Amino acid sequence: MKALLCKALGGPDDLVIEEVPDPVPGPGEALVRVSVAALNFFDTLIIAGRYQVKPDLPFSPGAEACGVIEAVGPGAEAFRVGERVIVHLGYGACRERVVAPISGLTRVPEGVSDEQAAGLSVTYGTSLHALQDRANLQPGETLVVLGATGGVGLAAVELGHAMGARVIACASSAEKLELAKAHGADLTLDYGRESLREGLKRLGGEAGIDVVYDPVGGEYSEPALRSLNWKGRFLVVGFAAGEIPKIPLNLALLKGIDIQGVFWGAFLKREPEGHAANQARLLSLVREGRLSAKVHGVYPLEEAASALGILARREAMGKVLLRP
């Protein structure tokens, strides 16, 4: 079978495609033929050795996929050959077949496409965990989303809208903000043209801002945090800008702000029942048409370098997928 491999740490152009043996499922595992694998921003980091997870070489990038079960190992009889499933691996999904423990599988219902399902776990899973489990976002509250058209950002916009919040989407171009409006943003702010601090003060109005969702970091974090209401919640999701900000902690003291870390990978391992419930909620929302699980593009395995480049340059507007 074909596999996209990282054999030496580096950039997207250093990845190679090679034939590797088909895997065989062991106890508690299933063999899944991958129809579509999803890429995430952290894939650009993991292949460079700059992510907290550092797999042994060689490995395949890709934390999630959708496919069809072709075989099950002993003790995996809860799943059947022919079932369509989401696969969450952490890494290793960019190949024609994968073996996964059944704890990493979720059945895909009718009415949800392979493309929607493939990219649902990480971005929407992260955003639902952040908004629901960490921030306890309530209907009528005001949510600010930075990087609002990246993978997790657009997911947060859609979920915030579905949860009844007033959503302020922040991004770096008018084109991106139009996409955010199409996916549920009530108000938009182009922080390439206007000061983020002044813009949020203007858009927050009398109601102010209750929750900030920040997957960007860098220079945007502190002004966004300063915009929060008394007892606001600031969600630390990631650092796509590359710089980890140093927040003055007196701001948290003076406003009673909660600075909340969002580590979805740890949540997945530590609270599997909560993860399973969140997956079921996400699939239900997609099936009902309340989440689009928007796809930026689907690329053949041979164009993996170009696909990863879209993520590295922060050009993605939705999920970037590979079809093995």
mmCIF file of N, CA, C and O in Angstrom, residues 17-57:
data_model
loop_
_atom_site.group_PDB
_atom_site.id
_atom_site.type_symbol
_atom_site.label_atom_id
_atom_site.label_comp_id
_atom_site.label_asym_id
_atom_site.label_seq_id
_atom_site.Cartn_x
_atom_site.Cartn_y
_atom_site.Cartn_z
ATOM 1 N N ILE A 17 6.567 9.438 -0.694
ATOM 2 C CA ILE A 17 5.531 8.410 -0.805
ATOM 3 C C ILE A 17 6.216 7.098 -1.161
ATOM 4 O O ILE A 17 6.981 7.032 -2.123
ATOM 5 N N GLU A 18 5.938 6.077 -0.367
ATOM 6 C CA GLU A 18 6.558 4.770 -0.596
ATOM 7 C C GLU A 18 5.526 3.667 -0.405
ATOM 8 O O GLU A 18 4.493 3.855 0.241
ATOM 9 N N GLU A 19 5.837 2.517 -0.966
ATOM 10 C CA GLU A 19 5.052 1.314 -0.717
ATOM 11 C C GLU A 19 5.499 0.693 0.598
ATOM 12 O O GLU A 19 6.704 0.522 0.842
ATOM 13 N N VAL A 20 4.554 0.377 1.452
ATOM 14 C CA VAL A 20 4.846 -0.279 2.729
ATOM 15 C C VAL A 20 3.902 -1.465 2.880
ATOM 16 O O VAL A 20 2.854 -1.520 2.227
ATOM 17 N N PRO A 21 4.244 -2.427 3.722
ATOM 18 C CA PRO A 21 3.365 -3.593 3.898
ATOM 19 C C PRO A 21 2.010 -3.196 4.490
ATOM 20 O O PRO A 21 1.917 -2.257 5.281
ATOM 21 N N ASP A 22 0.951 -3.914 4.098
ATOM 22 C CA ASP A 22 -0.352 -3.705 4.725
ATOM 23 C C ASP A 22 -0.272 -4.078 6.206
ATOM 24 O O ASP A 22 0.307 -5.113 6.562
ATOM 25 N N PRO A 23 -0.850 -3.256 7.089
ATOM 26 C CA PRO A 23 -0.848 -3.604 8.518
ATOM 27 C C PRO A 23 -1.861 -4.704 8.819
ATOM 28 O O PRO A 23 -2.795 -4.945 8.043
ATOM 29 N N VAL A 24 -1.680 -5.355 9.943
ATOM 30 C CA VAL A 24 -2.568 -6.437 10.379
ATOM 31 C C VAL A 24 -3.116 -6.070 11.756
ATOM 32 O O VAL A 24 -2.343 -5.734 12.660
ATOM 33 N N PRO A 25 -4.440 -6.103 11.942
ATOM 34 C CA PRO A 25 -4.984 -5.725 13.247
ATOM 35 C C PRO A 25 -4.671 -6.765 14.316
ATOM 36 O O PRO A 25 -4.762 -7.973 14.093
ATOM 37 N N GLY A 26 -4.290 -6.269 15.497
ATOM 38 C CA GLY A 26 -4.059 -7.132 16.644
ATOM 39 C C GLY A 26 -5.274 -7.140 17.555
ATOM 40 O O GLY A 26 -6.356 -6.659 17.191
ATOM 41 N N PRO A 27 -5.121 -7.650 18.771
ATOM 42 C CA PRO A 27 -6.239 -7.675 19.713
ATOM 43 C C PRO A 27 -6.777 -6.262 19.979
ATOM 44 O O PRO A 27 -6.011 -5.332 20.233
ATOM 45 N N GLY A 28 -8.106 -6.131 19.899
ATOM 46 C CA GLY A 28 -8.734 -4.849 20.170
ATOM 47 C C GLY A 28 -8.538 -3.806 19.092
ATOM 48 O O GLY A 28 -8.791 -2.625 19.320
ATOM 49 N N GLU A 29 -8.121 -4.232 17.895
ATOM 50 C CA GLU A 29 -7.837 -3.300 16.807
ATOM 51 C C GLU A 29 -8.657 -3.615 15.564
ATOM 52 O O GLU A 29 -9.146 -4.739 15.397
ATOM 53 N N ALA A 30 -8.763 -2.611 14.701
ATOM 54 C CA ALA A 30 -9.447 -2.782 13.417
ATOM 55 C C ALA A 30 -8.548 -2.267 12.301
ATOM 56 O O ALA A 30 -7.785 -1.312 12.484
ATOM 57 N N LEU A 31 -8.650 -2.903 11.143
ATOM 58 C CA LEU A 31 -7.974 -2.448 9.930
ATOM 59 C C LEU A 31 -8.964 -1.608 9.138
ATOM 60 O O LEU A 31 -10.076 -2.051 8.832
ATOM 61 N N VAL A 32 -8.580 -0.365 8.817
ATOM 62 C CA VAL A 32 -9.470 0.569 8.133
ATOM 63 C C VAL A 32 -8.838 1.006 6.816
ATOM 64 O O VAL A 32 -7.679 1.442 6.802
ATOM 65 N N ARG A 33 -9.591 0.868 5.727
ATOM 66 C CA ARG A 33 -9.168 1.426 4.438
ATOM 67 C C ARG A 33 -9.542 2.902 4.429
ATOM 68 O O ARG A 33 -10.713 3.260 4.552
ATOM 69 N N VAL A 34 -8.557 3.772 4.287
ATOM 70 C CA VAL A 34 -8.765 5.220 4.413
ATOM 71 C C VAL A 34 -9.352 5.774 3.121
ATOM 72 O O VAL A 34 -8.789 5.589 2.041
ATOM 73 N N SER A 35 -10.468 6.458 3.244
ATOM 74 C CA SER A 35 -11.029 7.148 2.078
ATOM 75 C C SER A 35 -10.517 8.581 2.002
ATOM 76 O O SER A 35 -10.178 9.079 0.930
ATOM 77 N N VAL A 36 -10.474 9.269 3.153
ATOM 78 C CA VAL A 36 -9.908 10.622 3.225
ATOM 79 C C VAL A 36 -9.224 10.807 4.577
ATOM 80 O O VAL A 36 -9.765 10.408 5.603
ATOM 81 N N ALA A 37 -8.024 11.414 4.540
ATOM 82 C CA ALA A 37 -7.316 11.762 5.774
ATOM 83 C C ALA A 37 -7.297 13.277 5.905
ATOM 84 O O ALA A 37 -7.242 13.995 4.900
ATOM 85 N N ALA A 38 -7.344 13.760 7.133
ATOM 86 C CA ALA A 38 -7.374 15.206 7.372
ATOM 87 C C ALA A 38 -6.031 15.671 7.919
ATOM 88 O O ALA A 38 -5.404 14.991 8.737
ATOM 89 N N LEU A 39 -5.605 16.846 7.442
ATOM 90 C CA LEU A 39 -4.398 17.487 7.950
ATOM 91 C C LEU A 39 -4.791 18.614 8.904
ATOM 92 O O LEU A 39 -5.865 19.203 8.785
ATOM 93 N N ASN A 40 -3.893 18.915 9.840
ATOM 94 C CA ASN A 40 -4.072 20.010 10.775
ATOM 95 C C ASN A 40 -2.778 20.812 10.855
ATOM 96 O O ASN A 40 -1.708 20.337 10.440
ATOM 97 N N PHE A 41 -2.881 22.028 11.398
ATOM 98 C CA PHE A 41 -1.695 22.872 11.481
ATOM 99 C C PHE A 41 -0.547 22.167 12.187
ATOM 100 O O PHE A 41 0.620 22.299 11.801
ATOM 101 N N PHE A 42 -0.851 21.393 13.234
ATOM 102 C CA PHE A 42 0.237 20.767 13.980
ATOM 103 C C PHE A 42 0.992 19.726 13.158
ATOM 104 O O PHE A 42 2.114 19.351 13.520
ATOM 105 N N ASP A 43 0.415 19.272 12.028
ATOM 106 C CA ASP A 43 1.176 18.369 11.154
ATOM 107 C C ASP A 43 2.417 19.056 10.587
ATOM 108 O O ASP A 43 3.433 18.406 10.328
ATOM 109 N N THR A 44 2.337 20.380 10.364
ATOM 110 C CA THR A 44 3.513 21.111 9.879
ATOM 111 C C THR A 44 4.599 21.160 10.950
ATOM 112 O O THR A 44 5.780 21.300 10.628
ATOM 113 N N LEU A 45 4.197 21.047 12.215
ATOM 114 C CA LEU A 45 5.160 21.070 13.319
ATOM 115 C C LEU A 45 5.728 19.680 13.601
ATOM 116 O O LEU A 45 6.924 19.522 13.847
ATOM 117 N N ILE A 46 4.862 18.664 13.543
ATOM 118 C CA ILE A 46 5.299 17.312 13.913
ATOM 119 C C ILE A 46 6.341 16.771 12.931
ATOM 120 O O ILE A 46 7.277 16.075 13.321
ATOM 121 N N ILE A 47 6.226 17.142 11.635
ATOM 122 C CA ILE A 47 7.207 16.653 10.657
ATOM 123 C C ILE A 47 8.536 17.395 10.782
ATOM 124 O O ILE A 47 9.556 16.940 10.259
ATOM 125 N N ALA A 48 8.514 18.535 11.486
ATOM 126 C CA ALA A 48 9.743 19.299 11.712
ATOM 127 C C ALA A 48 10.362 19.011 13.078
ATOM 128 O O ALA A 48 11.416 19.567 13.411
ATOM 129 N N GLY A 49 9.699 18.175 13.879
ATOM 130 C CA GLY A 49 10.195 17.881 15.216
ATOM 131 C C GLY A 49 9.955 18.999 16.198
ATOM 132 O O GLY A 49 10.624 19.077 17.235
ATOM 133 N N ARG A 50 8.954 19.860 15.919
ATOM 134 C CA ARG A 50 8.694 21.027 16.773
ATOM 135 C C ARG A 50 7.350 20.907 17.495
ATOM 136 O O ARG A 50 6.798 21.901 17.944
ATOM 137 N N TYR A 51 6.850 19.682 17.621
ATOM 138 C CA TYR A 51 5.575 19.465 18.309
ATOM 139 C C TYR A 51 5.842 18.638 19.550
ATOM 140 O O TYR A 51 6.859 17.943 19.664
ATOM 141 N N GLN A 52 4.900 18.709 20.535
ATOM 142 C CA GLN A 52 5.128 17.978 21.783
ATOM 143 C C GLN A 52 5.130 16.472 21.592
ATOM 144 O O GLN A 52 5.733 15.735 22.373
ATOM 145 N N VAL A 53 4.456 15.996 20.541
ATOM 146 C CA VAL A 53 4.493 14.571 20.194
ATOM 147 C C VAL A 53 5.599 14.373 19.165
ATOM 148 O O VAL A 53 5.618 15.033 18.125
ATOM 149 N N LYS A 54 6.537 13.455 19.443
ATOM 150 C CA LYS A 54 7.682 13.232 18.562
ATOM 151 C C LYS A 54 7.778 11.744 18.213
ATOM 152 O O LYS A 54 8.467 10.982 18.887
ATOM 153 N N PRO A 55 7.070 11.313 17.164
ATOM 154 C CA PRO A 55 7.085 9.891 16.791
ATOM 155 C C PRO A 55 8.465 9.444 16.313
ATOM 156 O O PRO A 55 9.267 10.245 15.811
ATOM 157 N N ASP A 56 8.720 8.155 16.450
ATOM 158 C CA ASP A 56 9.937 7.580 15.878
ATOM 159 C C ASP A 56 9.849 7.624 14.358
ATOM 160 O O ASP A 56 8.773 7.418 13.775
ATOM 161 N N LEU A 57 10.963 7.875 13.706
ATOM 162 C CA LEU A 57 11.024 7.856 12.245
ATOM 163 C C LEU A 57 11.129 6.425 11.751
ATOM 164 O O LEU A 57 11.749 5.585 12.396
#
